[in-house]
XYZ file of C-alpha atoms in Angstrom:
317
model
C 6.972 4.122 10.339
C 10.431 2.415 10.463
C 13.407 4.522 11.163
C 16.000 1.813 11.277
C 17.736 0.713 8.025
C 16.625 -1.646 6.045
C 18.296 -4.787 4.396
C 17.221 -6.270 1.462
C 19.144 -9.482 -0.042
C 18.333 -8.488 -3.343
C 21.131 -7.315 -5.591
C 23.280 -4.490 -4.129
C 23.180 -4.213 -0.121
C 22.735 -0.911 1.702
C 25.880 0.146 3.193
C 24.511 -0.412 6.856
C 23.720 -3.790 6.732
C 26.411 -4.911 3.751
C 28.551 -6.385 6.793
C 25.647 -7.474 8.950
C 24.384 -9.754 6.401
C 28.006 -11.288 4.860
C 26.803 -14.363 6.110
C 22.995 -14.609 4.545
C 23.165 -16.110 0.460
C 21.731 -13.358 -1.690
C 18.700 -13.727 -3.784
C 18.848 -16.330 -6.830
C 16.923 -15.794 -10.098
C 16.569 -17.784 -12.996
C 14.962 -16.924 -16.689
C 13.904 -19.812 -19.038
C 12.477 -19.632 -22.409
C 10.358 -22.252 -24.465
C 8.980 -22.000 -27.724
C 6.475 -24.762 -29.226
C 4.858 -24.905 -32.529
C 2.072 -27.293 -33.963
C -0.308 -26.600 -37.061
C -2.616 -24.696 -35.278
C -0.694 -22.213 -33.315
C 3.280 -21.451 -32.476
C 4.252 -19.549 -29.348
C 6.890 -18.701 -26.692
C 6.518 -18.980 -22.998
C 8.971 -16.917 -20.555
C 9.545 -17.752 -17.030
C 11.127 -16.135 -14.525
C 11.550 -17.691 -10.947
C 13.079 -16.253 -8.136
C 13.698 -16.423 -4.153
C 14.566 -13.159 -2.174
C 14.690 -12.041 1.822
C 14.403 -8.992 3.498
C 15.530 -8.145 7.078
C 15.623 -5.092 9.563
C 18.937 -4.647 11.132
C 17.857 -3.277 14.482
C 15.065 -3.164 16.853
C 11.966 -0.766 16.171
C 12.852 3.229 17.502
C 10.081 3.224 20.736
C 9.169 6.941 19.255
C 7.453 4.524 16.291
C 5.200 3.120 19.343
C 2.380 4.085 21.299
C 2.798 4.722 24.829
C -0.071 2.014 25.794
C 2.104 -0.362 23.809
C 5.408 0.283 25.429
C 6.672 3.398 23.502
C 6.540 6.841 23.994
C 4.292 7.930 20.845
C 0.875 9.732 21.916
C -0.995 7.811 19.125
C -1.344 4.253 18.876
C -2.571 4.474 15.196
C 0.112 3.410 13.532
C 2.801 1.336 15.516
C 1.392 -1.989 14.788
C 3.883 -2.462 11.894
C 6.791 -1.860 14.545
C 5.181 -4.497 16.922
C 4.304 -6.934 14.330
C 8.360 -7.196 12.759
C 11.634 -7.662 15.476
C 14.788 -7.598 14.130
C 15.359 -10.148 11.347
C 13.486 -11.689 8.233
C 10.499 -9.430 7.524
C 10.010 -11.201 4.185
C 11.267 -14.363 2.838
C 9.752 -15.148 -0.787
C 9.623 -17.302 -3.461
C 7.788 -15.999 -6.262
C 7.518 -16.963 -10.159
C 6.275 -14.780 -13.581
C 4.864 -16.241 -16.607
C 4.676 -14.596 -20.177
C 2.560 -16.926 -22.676
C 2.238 -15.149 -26.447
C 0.654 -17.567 -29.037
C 0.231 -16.743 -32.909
C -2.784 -18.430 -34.743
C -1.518 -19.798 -38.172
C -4.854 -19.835 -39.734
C -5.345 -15.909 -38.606
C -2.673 -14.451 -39.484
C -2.022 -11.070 -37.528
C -3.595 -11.990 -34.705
C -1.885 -13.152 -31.285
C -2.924 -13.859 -28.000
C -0.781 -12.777 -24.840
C -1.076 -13.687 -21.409
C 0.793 -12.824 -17.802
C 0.535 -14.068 -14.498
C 2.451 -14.273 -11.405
C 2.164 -15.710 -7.582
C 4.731 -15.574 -4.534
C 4.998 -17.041 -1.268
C 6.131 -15.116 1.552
C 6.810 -17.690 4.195
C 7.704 -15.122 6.697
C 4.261 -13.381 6.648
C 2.160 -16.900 6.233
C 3.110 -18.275 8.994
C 0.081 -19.201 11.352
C 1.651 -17.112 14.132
C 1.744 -14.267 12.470
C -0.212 -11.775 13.884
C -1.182 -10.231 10.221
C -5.310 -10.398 9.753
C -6.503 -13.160 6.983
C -6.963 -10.179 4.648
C -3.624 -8.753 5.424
C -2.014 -12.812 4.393
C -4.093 -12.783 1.514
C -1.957 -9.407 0.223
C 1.729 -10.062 1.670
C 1.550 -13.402 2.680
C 0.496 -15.909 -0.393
C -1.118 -14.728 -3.709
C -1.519 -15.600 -7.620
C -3.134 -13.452 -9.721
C -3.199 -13.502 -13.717
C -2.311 -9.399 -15.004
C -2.580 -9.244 -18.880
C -4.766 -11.206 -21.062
C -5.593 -9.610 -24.349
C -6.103 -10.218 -28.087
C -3.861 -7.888 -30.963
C -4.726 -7.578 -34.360
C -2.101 -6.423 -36.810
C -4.151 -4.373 -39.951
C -2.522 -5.526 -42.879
C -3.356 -1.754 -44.355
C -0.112 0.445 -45.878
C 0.178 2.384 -42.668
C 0.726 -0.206 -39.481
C -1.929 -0.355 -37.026
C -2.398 -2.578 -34.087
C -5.147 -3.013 -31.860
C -5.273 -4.502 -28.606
C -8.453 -5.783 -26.516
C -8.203 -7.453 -22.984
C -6.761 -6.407 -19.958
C -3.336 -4.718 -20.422
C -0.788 -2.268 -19.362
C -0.492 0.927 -21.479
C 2.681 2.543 -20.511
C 2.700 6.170 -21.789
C 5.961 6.633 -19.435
C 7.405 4.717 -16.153
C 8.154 7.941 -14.108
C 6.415 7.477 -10.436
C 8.296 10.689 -9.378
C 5.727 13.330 -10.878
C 2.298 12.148 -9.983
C -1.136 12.741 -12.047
C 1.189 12.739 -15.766
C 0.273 10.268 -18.457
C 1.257 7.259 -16.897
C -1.517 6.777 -14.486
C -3.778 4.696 -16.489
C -2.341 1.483 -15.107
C -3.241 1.674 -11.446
C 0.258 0.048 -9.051
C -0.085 -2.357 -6.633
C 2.230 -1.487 -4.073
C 2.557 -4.396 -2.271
C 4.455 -5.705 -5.545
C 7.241 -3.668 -4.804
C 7.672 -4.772 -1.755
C 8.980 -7.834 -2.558
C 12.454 -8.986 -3.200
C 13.403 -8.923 -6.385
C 9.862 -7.292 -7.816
C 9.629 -5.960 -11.290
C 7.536 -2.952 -12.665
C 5.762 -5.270 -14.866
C 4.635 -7.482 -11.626
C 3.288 -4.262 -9.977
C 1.532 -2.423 -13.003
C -2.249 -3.253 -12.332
C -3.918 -4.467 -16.337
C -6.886 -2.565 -16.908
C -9.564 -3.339 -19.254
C -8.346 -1.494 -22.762
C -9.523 -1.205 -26.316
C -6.121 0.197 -27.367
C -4.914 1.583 -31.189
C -1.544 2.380 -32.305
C -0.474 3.704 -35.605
C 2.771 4.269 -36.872
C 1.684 7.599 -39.283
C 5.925 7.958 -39.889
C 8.752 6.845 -38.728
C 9.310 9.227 -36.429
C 5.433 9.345 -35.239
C 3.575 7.442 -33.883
C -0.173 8.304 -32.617
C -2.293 6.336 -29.909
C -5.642 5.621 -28.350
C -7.410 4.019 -26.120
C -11.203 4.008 -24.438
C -11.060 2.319 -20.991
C -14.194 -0.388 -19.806
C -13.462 -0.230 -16.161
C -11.391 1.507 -13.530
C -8.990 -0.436 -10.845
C -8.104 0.445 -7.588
C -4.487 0.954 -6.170
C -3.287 -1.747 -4.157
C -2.040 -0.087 -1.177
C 0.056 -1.691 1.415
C -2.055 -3.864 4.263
C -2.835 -2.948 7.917
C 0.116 -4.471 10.358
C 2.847 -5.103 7.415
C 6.113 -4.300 7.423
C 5.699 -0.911 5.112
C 2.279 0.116 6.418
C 2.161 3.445 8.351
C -1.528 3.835 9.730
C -3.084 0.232 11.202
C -6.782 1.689 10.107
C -5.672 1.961 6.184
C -5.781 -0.781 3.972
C -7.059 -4.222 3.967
C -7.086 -5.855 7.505
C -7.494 -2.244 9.020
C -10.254 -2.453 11.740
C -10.855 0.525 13.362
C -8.779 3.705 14.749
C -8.391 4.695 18.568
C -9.597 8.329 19.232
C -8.225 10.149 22.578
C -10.387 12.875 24.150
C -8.112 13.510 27.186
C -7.155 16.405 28.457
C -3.550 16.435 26.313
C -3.126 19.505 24.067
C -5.912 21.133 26.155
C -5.203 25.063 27.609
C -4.200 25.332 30.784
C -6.909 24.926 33.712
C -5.765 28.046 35.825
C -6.793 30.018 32.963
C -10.624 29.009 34.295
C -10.021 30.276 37.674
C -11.910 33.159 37.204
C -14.651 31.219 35.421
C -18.027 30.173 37.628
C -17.619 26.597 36.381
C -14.033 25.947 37.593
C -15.003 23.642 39.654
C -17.212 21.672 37.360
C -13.758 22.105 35.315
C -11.549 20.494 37.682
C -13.238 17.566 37.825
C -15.023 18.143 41.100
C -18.529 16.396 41.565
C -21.053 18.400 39.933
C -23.838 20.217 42.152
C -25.651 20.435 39.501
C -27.077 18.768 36.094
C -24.995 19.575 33.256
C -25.143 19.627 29.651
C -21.781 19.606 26.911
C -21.301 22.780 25.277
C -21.227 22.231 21.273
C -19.830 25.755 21.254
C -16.720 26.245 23.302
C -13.853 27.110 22.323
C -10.709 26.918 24.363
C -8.707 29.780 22.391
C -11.194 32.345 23.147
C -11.132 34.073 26.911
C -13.230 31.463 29.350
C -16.697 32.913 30.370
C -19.656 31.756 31.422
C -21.022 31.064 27.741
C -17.431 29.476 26.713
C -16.914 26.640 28.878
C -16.913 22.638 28.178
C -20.370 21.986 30.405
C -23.262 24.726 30.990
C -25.825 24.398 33.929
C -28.706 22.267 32.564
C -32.037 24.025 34.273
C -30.014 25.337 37.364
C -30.361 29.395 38.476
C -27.191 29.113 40.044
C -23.487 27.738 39.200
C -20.974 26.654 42.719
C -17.700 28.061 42.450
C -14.983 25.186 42.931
């Protein structure tokens, strides 16, 4: 819903806020590695910690806003991320990844791998914010663990591996063509939303029994048979990205208008023997709504909004 540019202190600026934001540190990310070993097992651990900001540059366009909320838009369905976020800090995170893969001496060819990640976005936790609980719970603050699975190397003269757990088979990254092979990982949006997000952060694990065998060197043939489906994590009601303030979590309800906006014009009914009931004039008589008009078909006294409810005779306005 945002027509304004966009900062992001992540990386590269776009060119309409590079100058804006000379003065604002950009995002810093670090990567450690540890590796431990005992007589039991021997693994690695990876973590990557990181800070990041995002800002709008200007004030939201009032065509993004509903005219009962200041603006000049007929629907008030989806302005309440332009309300919710001024110019300035629409995100301001802190977030950290963890990759854990341990190898059991005493079974050889098996591992275990695990993945989880959390983020605080101080910006959208604050108790002022005007963000629902379930909206915080998605943008504001969350830790989640993503992969957790077992894989079994076959010692066998062809290699085969099998995975079991919740993982993320990637059978191609493109997000450009939708419905291809890559849409057995649902994405959680939200993820990429964040400063300084990676694919792997977003990709949602699903529960997999997975087999890969390398038949050549140049082939390779794969499987899978899937326990459970996940939903895509779509961006919450009120935040910064969301377009429609009755989709996702925190959405409530949705304002319906049955004014007279969009409606033919009334002089076309002059010649109709409910005009007056029409125009708004006190009725003379009972009426009853008409489930069958239809205001692109010539007005009569069959195709109007109300119809005389036990009356012989209709009053001209």
């Amino acid at each position: 819903p945002m027509s304004n540019p966009i900062a992001r202190i992540n990386g590269e600026f776009p060119a309409t806020g590079r100058f804006a934001l000379s003065a604002i540190a950009a995002v810093a990310m670090t990567t450690q590695a540890v590796e431990f070993e005992n007589d039991v097992i021997e693994g690695n651990l990876d973590t990557t910690l990181s800070y990041g900001a995002s800002l709008r540059t200007s004030d939201a366009d009032p065509g993004n806003i509903g005219m009962a909320n200041g603006g000049t838009r007929y629907s008030v369905n989806g302005d309440d991320a332009n309300l919710n976020y001024d110019s300035g800090l629409f995100s301001n995170v802190a977030k950290g990844t963890h990759d854990l893969e341990v190898d059991f001496k005493k079974l050889q060819d098996v591992s275990l791998f695990l993945r989880g990640t959390y983020f605080v976005d101080f910006e959208n936790i604050r108790g002022d914010s005007p963000l629902s609980d379930k909206a915080k719970r998605e943008v504001g603050r969350d830790m989640e663990l993503l992969d957790a699975y077992i894989s079994y190397d076959l010692p066998t003269s062809i290699p085969m591996n099998i995975r079991l757990g919740n993982q993320v088979l990637s059978w191609g990254e493109s997000t450009f063509i939708q419905n291809g092979i890559n849409v057995i990982n649902p994405i959680d949006v939200t993820k990429f939303r964040i400063p300084g997000s990676e694919l792997r952060e977003a990709l949602r694990p699903v529960p997999l029994l997975s087999v890969s065998l390398q038949a050549t060197d140049n082939l390779t043939l794969e499987g899978f048979y899937q326990f459970k489906q996940e939903e895509m994590e779509i961006d919450p009601a009120g935040s910064y990205f969301s377009t429609k303030d009755f989709v996702g979590p925190g959405g409530q309800y949705a304002m319906l208008g049955f004014g007279s906006t969009g409606q033919p014009n009334m002089e076309s009914f002059m010649d109709n023997p409910l005009y007056g009931l029409l125009e708004g004039e006190p009725a003379r008589v009972p009426t009853v709504s008409n489930p069958r008009f239809n205001p692109a078909l010539p007005p009569s006294a069959a195709n109007a909004p109300f119809l005389p409810s036990g009356a012989a005779a209709i009053p001209r306005g």
